[in-house]
mmCIF file of C-alpha atoms and ligand atoms in Angstrom:
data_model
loop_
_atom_site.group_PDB
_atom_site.id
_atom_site.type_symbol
_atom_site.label_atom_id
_atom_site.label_comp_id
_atom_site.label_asym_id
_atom_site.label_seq_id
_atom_site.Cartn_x
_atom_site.Cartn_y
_atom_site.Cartn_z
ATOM 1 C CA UNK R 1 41.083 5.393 17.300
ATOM 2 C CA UNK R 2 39.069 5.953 20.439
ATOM 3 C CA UNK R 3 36.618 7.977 18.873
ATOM 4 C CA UNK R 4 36.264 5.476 15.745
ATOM 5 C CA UNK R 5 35.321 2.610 18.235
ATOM 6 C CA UNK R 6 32.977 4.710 20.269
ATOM 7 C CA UNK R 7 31.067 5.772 16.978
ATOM 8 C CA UNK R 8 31.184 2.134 15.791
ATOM 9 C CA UNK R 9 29.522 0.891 18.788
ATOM 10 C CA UNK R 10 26.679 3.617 18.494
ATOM 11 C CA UNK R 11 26.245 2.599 15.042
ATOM 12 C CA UNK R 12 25.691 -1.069 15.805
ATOM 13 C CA UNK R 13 23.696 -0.570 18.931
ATOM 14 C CA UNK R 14 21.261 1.602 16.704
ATOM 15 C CA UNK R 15 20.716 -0.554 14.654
ATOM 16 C CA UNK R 16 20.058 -3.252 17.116
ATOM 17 C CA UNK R 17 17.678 -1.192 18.579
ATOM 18 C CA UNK R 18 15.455 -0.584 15.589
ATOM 19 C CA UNK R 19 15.139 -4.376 15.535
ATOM 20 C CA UNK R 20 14.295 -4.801 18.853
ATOM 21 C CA UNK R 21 12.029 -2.006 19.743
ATOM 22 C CA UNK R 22 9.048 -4.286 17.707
ATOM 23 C CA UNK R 23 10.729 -7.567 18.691
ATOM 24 C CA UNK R 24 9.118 -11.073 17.425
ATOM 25 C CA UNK R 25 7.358 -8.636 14.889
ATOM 26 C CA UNK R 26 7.926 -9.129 11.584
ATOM 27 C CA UNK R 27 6.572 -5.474 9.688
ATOM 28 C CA UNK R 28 6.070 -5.194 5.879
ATOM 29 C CA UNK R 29 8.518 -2.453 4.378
ATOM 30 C CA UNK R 30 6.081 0.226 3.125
ATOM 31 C CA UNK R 31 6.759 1.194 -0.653
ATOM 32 C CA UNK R 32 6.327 4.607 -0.359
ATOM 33 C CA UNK R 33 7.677 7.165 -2.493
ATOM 34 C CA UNK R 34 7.127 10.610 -1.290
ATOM 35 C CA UNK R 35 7.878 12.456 -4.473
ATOM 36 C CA UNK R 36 5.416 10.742 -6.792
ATOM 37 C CA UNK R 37 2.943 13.026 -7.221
ATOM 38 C CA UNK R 38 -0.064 11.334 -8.584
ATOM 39 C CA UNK R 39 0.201 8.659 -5.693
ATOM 40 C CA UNK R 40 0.234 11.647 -3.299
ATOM 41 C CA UNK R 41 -3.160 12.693 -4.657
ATOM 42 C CA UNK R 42 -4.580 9.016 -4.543
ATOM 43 C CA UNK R 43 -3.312 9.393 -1.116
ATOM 44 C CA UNK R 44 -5.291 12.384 -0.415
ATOM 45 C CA UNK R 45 -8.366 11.216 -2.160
ATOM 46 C CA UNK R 46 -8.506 7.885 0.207
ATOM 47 C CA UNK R 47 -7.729 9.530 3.538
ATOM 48 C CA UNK R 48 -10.536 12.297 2.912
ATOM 49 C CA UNK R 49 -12.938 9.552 1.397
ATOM 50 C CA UNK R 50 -12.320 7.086 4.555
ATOM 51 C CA UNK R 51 -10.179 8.130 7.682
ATOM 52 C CA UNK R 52 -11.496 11.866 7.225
ATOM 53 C CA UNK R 53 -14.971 11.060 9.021
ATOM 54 C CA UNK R 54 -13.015 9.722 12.013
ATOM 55 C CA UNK R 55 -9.239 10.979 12.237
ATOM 56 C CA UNK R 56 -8.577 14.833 11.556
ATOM 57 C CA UNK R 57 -5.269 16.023 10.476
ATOM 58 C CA UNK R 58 -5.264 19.223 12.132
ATOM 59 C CA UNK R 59 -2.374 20.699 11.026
ATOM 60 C CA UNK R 60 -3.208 19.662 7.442
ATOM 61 C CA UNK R 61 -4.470 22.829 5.555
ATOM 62 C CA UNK R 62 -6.828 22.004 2.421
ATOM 63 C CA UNK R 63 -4.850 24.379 0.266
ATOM 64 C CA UNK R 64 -1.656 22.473 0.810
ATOM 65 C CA UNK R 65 -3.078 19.993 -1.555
ATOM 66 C CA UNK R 66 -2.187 22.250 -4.494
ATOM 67 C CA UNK R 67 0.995 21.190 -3.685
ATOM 68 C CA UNK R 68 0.293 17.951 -5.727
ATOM 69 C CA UNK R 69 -0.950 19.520 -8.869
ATOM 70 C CA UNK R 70 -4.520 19.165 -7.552
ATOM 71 C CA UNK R 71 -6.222 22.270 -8.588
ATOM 72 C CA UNK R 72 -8.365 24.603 -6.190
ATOM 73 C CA UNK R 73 -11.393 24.008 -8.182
ATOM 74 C CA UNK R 74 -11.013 19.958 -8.134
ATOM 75 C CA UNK R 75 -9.932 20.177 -3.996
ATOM 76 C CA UNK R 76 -13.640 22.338 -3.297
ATOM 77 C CA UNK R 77 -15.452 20.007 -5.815
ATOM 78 C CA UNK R 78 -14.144 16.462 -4.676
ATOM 79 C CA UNK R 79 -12.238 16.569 -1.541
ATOM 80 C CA UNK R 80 -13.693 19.359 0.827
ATOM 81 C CA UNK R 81 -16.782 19.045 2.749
ATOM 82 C CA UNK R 82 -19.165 21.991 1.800
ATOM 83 C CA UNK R 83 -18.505 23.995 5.002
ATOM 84 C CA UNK R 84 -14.894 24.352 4.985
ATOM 85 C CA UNK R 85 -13.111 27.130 3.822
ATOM 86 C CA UNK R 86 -10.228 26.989 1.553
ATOM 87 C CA UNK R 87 -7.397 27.509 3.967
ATOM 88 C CA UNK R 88 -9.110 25.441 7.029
ATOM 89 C CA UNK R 89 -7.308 22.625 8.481
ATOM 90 C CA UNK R 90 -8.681 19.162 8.482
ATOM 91 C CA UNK R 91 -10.953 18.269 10.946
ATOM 92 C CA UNK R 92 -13.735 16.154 11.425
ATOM 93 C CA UNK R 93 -17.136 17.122 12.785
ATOM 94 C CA UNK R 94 -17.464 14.615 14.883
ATOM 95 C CA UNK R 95 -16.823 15.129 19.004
ATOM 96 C CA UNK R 96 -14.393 13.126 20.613
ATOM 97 C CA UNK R 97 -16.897 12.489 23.704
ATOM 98 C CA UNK R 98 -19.269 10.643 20.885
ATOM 99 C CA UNK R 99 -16.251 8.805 19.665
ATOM 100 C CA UNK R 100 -14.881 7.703 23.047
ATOM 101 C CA UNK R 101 -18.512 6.046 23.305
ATOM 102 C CA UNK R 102 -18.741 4.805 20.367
ATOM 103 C CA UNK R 103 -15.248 3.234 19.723
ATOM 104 C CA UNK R 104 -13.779 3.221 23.709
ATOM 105 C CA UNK R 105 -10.940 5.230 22.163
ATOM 106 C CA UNK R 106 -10.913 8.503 19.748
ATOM 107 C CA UNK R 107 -9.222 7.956 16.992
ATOM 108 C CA UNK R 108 -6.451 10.270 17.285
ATOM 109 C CA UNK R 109 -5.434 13.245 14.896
ATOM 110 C CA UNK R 110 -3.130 11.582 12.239
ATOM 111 C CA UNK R 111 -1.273 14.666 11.258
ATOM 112 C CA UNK R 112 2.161 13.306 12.642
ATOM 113 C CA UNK R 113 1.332 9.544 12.726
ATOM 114 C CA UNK R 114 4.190 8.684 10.490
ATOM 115 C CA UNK R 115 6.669 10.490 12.289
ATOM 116 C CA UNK R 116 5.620 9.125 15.555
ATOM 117 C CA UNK R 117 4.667 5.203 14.440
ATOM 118 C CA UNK R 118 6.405 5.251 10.915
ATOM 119 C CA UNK R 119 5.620 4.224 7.337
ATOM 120 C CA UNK R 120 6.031 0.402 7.584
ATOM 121 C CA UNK R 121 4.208 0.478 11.045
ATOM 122 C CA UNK R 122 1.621 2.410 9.216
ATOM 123 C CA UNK R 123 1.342 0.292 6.224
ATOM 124 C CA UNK R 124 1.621 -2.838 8.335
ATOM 125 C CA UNK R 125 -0.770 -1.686 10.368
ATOM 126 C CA UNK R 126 -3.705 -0.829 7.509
ATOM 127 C CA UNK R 127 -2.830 -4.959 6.457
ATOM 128 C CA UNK R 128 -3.062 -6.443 9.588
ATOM 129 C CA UNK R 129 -6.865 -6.442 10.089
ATOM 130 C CA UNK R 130 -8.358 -9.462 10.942
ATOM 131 C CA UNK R 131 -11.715 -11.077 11.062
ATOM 132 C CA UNK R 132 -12.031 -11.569 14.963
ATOM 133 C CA UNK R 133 -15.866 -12.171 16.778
ATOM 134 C CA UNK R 134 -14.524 -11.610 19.916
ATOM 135 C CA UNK R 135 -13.580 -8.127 19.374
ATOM 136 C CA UNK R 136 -16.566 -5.536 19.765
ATOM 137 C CA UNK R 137 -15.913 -3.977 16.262
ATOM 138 C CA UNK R 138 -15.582 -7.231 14.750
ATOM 139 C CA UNK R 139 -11.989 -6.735 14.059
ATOM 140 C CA UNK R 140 -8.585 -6.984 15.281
ATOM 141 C CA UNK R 141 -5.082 -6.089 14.277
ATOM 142 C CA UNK R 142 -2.247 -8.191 14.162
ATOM 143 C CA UNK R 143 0.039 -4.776 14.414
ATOM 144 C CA UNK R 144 -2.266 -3.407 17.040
ATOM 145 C CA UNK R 145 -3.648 -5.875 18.979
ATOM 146 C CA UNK R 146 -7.490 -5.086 20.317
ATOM 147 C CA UNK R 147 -7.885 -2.126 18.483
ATOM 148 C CA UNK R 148 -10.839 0.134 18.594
ATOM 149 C CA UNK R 149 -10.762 1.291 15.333
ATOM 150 C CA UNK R 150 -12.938 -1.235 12.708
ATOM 151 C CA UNK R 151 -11.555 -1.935 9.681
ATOM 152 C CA UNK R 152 -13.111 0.819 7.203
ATOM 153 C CA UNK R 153 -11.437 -0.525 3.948
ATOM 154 C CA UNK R 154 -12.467 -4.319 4.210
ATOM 155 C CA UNK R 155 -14.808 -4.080 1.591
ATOM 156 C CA UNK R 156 -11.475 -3.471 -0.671
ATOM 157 C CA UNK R 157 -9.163 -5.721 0.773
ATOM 158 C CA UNK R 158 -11.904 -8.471 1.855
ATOM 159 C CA UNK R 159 -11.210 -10.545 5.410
ATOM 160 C CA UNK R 160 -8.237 -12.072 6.722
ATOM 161 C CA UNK R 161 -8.066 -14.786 9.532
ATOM 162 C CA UNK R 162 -5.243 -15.160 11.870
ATOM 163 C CA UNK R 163 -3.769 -18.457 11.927
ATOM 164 C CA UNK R 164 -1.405 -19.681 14.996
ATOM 165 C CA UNK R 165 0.882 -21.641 15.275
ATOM 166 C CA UNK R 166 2.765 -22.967 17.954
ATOM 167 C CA UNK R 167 6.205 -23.607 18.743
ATOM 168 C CA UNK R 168 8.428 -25.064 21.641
ATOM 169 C CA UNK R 169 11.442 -23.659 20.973
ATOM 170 C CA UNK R 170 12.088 -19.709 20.830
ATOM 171 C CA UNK R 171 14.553 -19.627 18.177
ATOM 172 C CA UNK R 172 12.309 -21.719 15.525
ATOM 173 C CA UNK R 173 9.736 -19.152 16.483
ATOM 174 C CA UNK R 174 11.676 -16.068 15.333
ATOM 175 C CA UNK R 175 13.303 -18.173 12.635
ATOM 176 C CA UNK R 176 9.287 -18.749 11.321
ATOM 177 C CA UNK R 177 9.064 -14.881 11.713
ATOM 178 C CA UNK R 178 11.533 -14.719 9.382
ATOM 179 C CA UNK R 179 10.489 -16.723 7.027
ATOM 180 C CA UNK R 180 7.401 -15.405 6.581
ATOM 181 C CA UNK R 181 6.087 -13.936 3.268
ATOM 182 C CA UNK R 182 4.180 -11.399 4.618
ATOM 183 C CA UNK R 183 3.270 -10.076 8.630
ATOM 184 C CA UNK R 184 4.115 -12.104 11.134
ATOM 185 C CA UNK R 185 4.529 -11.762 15.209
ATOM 186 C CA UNK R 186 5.948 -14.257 18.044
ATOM 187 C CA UNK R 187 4.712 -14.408 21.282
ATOM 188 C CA UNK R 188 5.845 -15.823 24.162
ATOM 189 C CA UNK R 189 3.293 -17.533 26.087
ATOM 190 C CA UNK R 190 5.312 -19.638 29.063
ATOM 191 C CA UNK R 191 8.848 -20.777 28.500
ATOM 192 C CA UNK R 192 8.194 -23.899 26.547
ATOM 193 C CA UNK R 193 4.866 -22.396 24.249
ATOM 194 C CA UNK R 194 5.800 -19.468 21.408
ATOM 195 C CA UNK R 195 2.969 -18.772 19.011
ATOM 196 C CA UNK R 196 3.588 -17.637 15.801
ATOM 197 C CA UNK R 197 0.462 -15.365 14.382
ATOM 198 C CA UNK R 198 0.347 -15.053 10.306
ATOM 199 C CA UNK R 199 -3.070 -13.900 8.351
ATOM 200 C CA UNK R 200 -4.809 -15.463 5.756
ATOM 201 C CA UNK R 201 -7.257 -14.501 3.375
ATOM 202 C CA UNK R 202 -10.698 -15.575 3.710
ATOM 203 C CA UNK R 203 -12.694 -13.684 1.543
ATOM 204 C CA UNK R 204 -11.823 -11.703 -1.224
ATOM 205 C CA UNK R 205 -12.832 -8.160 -1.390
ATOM 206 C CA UNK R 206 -13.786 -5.699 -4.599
ATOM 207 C CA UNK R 207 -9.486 -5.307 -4.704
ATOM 208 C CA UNK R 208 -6.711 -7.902 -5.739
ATOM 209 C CA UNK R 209 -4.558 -7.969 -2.824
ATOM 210 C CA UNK R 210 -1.621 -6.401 -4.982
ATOM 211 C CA UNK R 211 -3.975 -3.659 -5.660
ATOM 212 C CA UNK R 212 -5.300 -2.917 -2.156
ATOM 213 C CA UNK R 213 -1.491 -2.658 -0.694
ATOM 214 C CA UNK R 214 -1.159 -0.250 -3.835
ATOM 215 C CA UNK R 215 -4.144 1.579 -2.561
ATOM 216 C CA UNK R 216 -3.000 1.549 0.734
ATOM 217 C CA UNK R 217 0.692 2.649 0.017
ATOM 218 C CA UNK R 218 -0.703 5.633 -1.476
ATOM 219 C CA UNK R 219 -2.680 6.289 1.614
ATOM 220 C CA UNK R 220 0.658 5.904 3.856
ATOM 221 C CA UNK R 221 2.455 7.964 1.088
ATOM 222 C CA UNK R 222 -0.050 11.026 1.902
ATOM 223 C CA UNK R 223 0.780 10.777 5.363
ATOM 224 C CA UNK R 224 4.273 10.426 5.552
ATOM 225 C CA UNK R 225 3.775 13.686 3.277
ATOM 226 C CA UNK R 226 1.650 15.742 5.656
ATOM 227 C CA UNK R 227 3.945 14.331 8.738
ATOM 228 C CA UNK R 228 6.406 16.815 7.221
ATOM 229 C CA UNK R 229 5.385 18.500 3.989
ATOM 230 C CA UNK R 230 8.738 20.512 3.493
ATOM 231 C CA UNK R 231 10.895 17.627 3.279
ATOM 232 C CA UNK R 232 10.157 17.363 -0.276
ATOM 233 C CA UNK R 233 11.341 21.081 -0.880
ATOM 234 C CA UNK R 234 14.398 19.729 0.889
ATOM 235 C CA UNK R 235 14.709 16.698 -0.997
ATOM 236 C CA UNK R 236 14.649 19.120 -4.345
ATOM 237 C CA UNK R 237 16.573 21.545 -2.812
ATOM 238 C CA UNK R 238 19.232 18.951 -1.932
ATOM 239 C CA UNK R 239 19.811 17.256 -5.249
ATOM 240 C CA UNK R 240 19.766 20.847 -6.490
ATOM 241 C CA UNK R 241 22.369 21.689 -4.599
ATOM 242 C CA UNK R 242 24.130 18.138 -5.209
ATOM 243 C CA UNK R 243 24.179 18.955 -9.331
ATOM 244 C CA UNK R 244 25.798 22.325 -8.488
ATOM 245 C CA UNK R 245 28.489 20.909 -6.372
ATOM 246 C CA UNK R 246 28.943 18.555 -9.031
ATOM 247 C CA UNK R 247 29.365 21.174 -11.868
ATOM 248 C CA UNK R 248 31.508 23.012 -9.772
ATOM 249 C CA UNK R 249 33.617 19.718 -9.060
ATOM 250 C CA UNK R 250 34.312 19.764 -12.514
ATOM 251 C CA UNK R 251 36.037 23.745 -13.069
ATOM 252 C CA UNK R 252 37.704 23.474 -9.776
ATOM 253 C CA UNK R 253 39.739 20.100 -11.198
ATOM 254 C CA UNK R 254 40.257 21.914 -14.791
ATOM 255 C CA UNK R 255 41.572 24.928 -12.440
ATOM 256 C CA UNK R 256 43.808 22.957 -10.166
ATOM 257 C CA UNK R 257 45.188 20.457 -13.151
ATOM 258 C CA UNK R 258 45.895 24.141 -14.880
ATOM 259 C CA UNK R 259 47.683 25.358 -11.739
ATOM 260 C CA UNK R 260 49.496 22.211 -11.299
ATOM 261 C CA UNK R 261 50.639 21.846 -14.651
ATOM 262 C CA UNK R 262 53.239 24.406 -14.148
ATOM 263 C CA UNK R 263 55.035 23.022 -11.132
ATOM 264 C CA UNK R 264 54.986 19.138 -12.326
HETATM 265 C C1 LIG G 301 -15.027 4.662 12.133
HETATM 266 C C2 LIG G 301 -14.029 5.587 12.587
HETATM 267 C C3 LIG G 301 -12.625 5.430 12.002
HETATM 268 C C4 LIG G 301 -12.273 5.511 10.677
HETATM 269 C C5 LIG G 301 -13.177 5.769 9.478
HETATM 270 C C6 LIG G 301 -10.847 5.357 10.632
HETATM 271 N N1 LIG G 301 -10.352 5.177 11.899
HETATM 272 FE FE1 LIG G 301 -8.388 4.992 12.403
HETATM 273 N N2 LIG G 301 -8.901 4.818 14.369
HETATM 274 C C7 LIG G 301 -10.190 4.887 14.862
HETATM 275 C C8 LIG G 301 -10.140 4.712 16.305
HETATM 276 C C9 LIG G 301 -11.360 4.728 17.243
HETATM 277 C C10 LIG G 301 -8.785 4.554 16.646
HETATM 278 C C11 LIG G 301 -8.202 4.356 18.058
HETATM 279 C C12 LIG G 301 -7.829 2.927 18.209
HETATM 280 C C13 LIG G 301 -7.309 2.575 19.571
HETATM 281 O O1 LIG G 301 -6.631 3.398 20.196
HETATM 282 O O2 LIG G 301 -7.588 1.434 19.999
HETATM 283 C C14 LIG G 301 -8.024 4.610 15.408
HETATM 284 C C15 LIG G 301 -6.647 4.458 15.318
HETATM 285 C C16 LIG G 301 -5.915 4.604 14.157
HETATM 286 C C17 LIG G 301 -4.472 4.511 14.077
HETATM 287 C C18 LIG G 301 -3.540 4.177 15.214
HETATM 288 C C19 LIG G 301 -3.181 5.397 15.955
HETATM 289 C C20 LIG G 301 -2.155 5.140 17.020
HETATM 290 O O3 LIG G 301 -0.970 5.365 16.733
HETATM 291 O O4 LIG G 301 -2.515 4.735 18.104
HETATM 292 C C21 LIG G 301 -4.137 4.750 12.779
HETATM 293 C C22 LIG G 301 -2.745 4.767 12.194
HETATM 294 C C23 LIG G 301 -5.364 4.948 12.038
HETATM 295 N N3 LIG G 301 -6.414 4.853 12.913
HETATM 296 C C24 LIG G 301 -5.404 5.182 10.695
HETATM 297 C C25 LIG G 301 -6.586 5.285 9.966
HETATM 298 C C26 LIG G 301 -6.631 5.450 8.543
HETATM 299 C C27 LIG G 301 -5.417 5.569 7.627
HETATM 300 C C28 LIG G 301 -7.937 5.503 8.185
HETATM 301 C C29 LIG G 301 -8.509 5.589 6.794
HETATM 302 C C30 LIG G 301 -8.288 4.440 5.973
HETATM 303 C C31 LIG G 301 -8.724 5.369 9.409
HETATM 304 N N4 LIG G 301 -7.861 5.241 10.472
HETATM 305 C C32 LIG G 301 -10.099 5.391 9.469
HETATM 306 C C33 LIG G 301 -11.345 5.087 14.144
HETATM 307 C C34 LIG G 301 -11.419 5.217 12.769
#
C-alpha cells in the first residue's frame, strides 16, 4: 500500500501547487481548441497582423502555416512581409536595442510562450489590460502588473478600468476571488487591508466583448500551436492508434470466448 499512499500524496500536492503557484489570482480558462483548423488560421492572421511588428516567433517557419489548409499562394499574398522567403522563420525587423528604448523591455520571442506561461495565463493575460495614466504606455495589466507592452488590440476590445475593493479579512478576499465572473486578483496590503482588483468596461471598442475573447482565443490557439506544432500529429496519431486497439479489442474477445467455449 506504501506505494499507493506515496503516489496519492504526489497527486494531491500537484494539484495544490497549480493553485498556488498564481495564488489570490483568479485566471480565465482559455477555450482553446488546438485541432480546429480555421481558428488556427484566424490565429495566424491576428498574431502576424498585430504582435508580428513587435514579438518574433523564431522558431515559427512561414511554411508551417500550410499546415492549416492555408495555401502558399494566400501565406505570400496576406501574411508574409515582402522580404521573407518562404521557409524563413518569423522575425521582426525591428532591433531589440530600439525596443528596449522604446518600451524599457523587448518584447520577447513568443515561440514557446504557451509552454512556458500557459494558455489561460495567455488568454488572461491579452484581457487584463487596463486603462491606467500612471503607466508610461497608458496601460496596465491586471495579469502582469506594470507591463511594458501597450495594449495593441484596444481598439477591438475598447478600455477597461480596474476597480478595488477592499477587504479586512483574508478569507472574504479569496472567497470574492472566487466569486468573480471574470479576472480577479487579491492582494495583501498589511494584515488587516486585502484588495480585491476586478476590471470593468469603460468604453466599448469596434468588438462585442464575446467576440473579442473569440478573437483572442484564436490568437492563444495559434500559439499554443506553434509552442509545439507536432502535438497535433500526436493527438491524430493517438486516437488512431486508440480505434485500432479498439477493433482489435473486439477479435481478441471473439477469439478467447471461442477458445473458452471448449473448456466451460
Ligand atoms: C508595440 C509592440 C508590441 C506589440 C505590437 C505586441 N507586444 Fe507583446 N510585448 C511587448 C513588450 C515591450 C513586452 C515586454 C513587457 C514586459 O516585459 O514588461 C511584451 C510582452 C508580451 C507578453 C509577455 C511575455 C512574458 O512572458 O513576459 C506576451 C504574452 C505578449 N507580449 C503577447 C503579445 C501578443 C499576443 C501580441 C499581439 C496581439 C503582442 N504581444 C503585441 C510589445 C508588444
Amino acid at each position: 500500500m506504501k506505494p499507493m499512499r506515496a503516489l496519492l500524496g504526489f497527486i494531491v500536492l500537484a494539484a495544490t501547487l497549480n493553485v498556488s503557484a498564481e495564488s489570490g489570482l483568479r485566471l480565465e480558462p482559455a477555450p482553446a481548441k488546438r485541432l480546429d483548423v480555421e481558428s488556427l488560421q484566424r490565429g495566424a492572421r491576428n498574431f502576424v497582423n498585430y504582435c508580428l511588428n513587435c514579438h518574433s516567433a523564431q522558431y515559427m517557419r512561414y511554411n508551417r502555416l500550410t499546415d492549416f489548409a492555408i495555401s502558399e499562394q494566400e501565406i505570400r499574398d496576406n501574411l508574409m512581409f515582402a522580404t521573407d522567403k518562404f521557409g524563413s522563420t518569423m522575425t521582426v525587423a525591428m532591433p531589440k536595442a530600439d525596443a528596449v528604448a522604446w518600451f524599457g523591455a523587448a518584447p520577447p520571442d513568443l515561440s514557446v510562450e504557451a509552454r512556458v506561461r500557459g494558455k489561460d495565463w495567455l488568454y488572461s493575460y491579452l484581457l487584463a489590460f487596463y486603462r491606467d495614466e500612471k503607466a508610461v504606455t497608458g496601460w496596465n495589466n491586471l495579469v502582469f502588473n506594470n507591463v511594458s507592452m501597450p495594449h495593441v488590440l484596444w481598439k477591438l476590445s475598447g478600455v477597461q478600468r480596474l476597480v478595488e475593493t477592499e477587504y479586512e479579512d483574508e478569507g472574504k478576499a479569496e472567497a470574492a476571488v472566487t466569486a468573480a465572473k471574470g479576472l480577479a486578483l487579491a492582494e495583501r496590503i498589511n494584515d488587516h487591508k486585502y484588495v480585491v482588483k476586478t476590471l470593468t468596461q469603460e468604453a466599448s471598442g469596434t468588438m462585442r466583448p464575446v467576440e473579442y475573447a473569440a478573437f483572442v482565443a484564436d490568437l492563444v490557439n495559434y500559439l499554443d500551436y506553434i509552442g509545439e506544432p507536432v502535438r497535433n500529429e500526436r493527438i491524430k496519431i493517438g486516437i488512431g492508434v486508440l480505434i485500432y486497439l479498439g477493433i482489435l479489442l473486439v477479435f481478441a474477445y471473439a477469439l478467447k470466448r471461442a477458445y473458452w467455449k471448449d473448456v466451460h
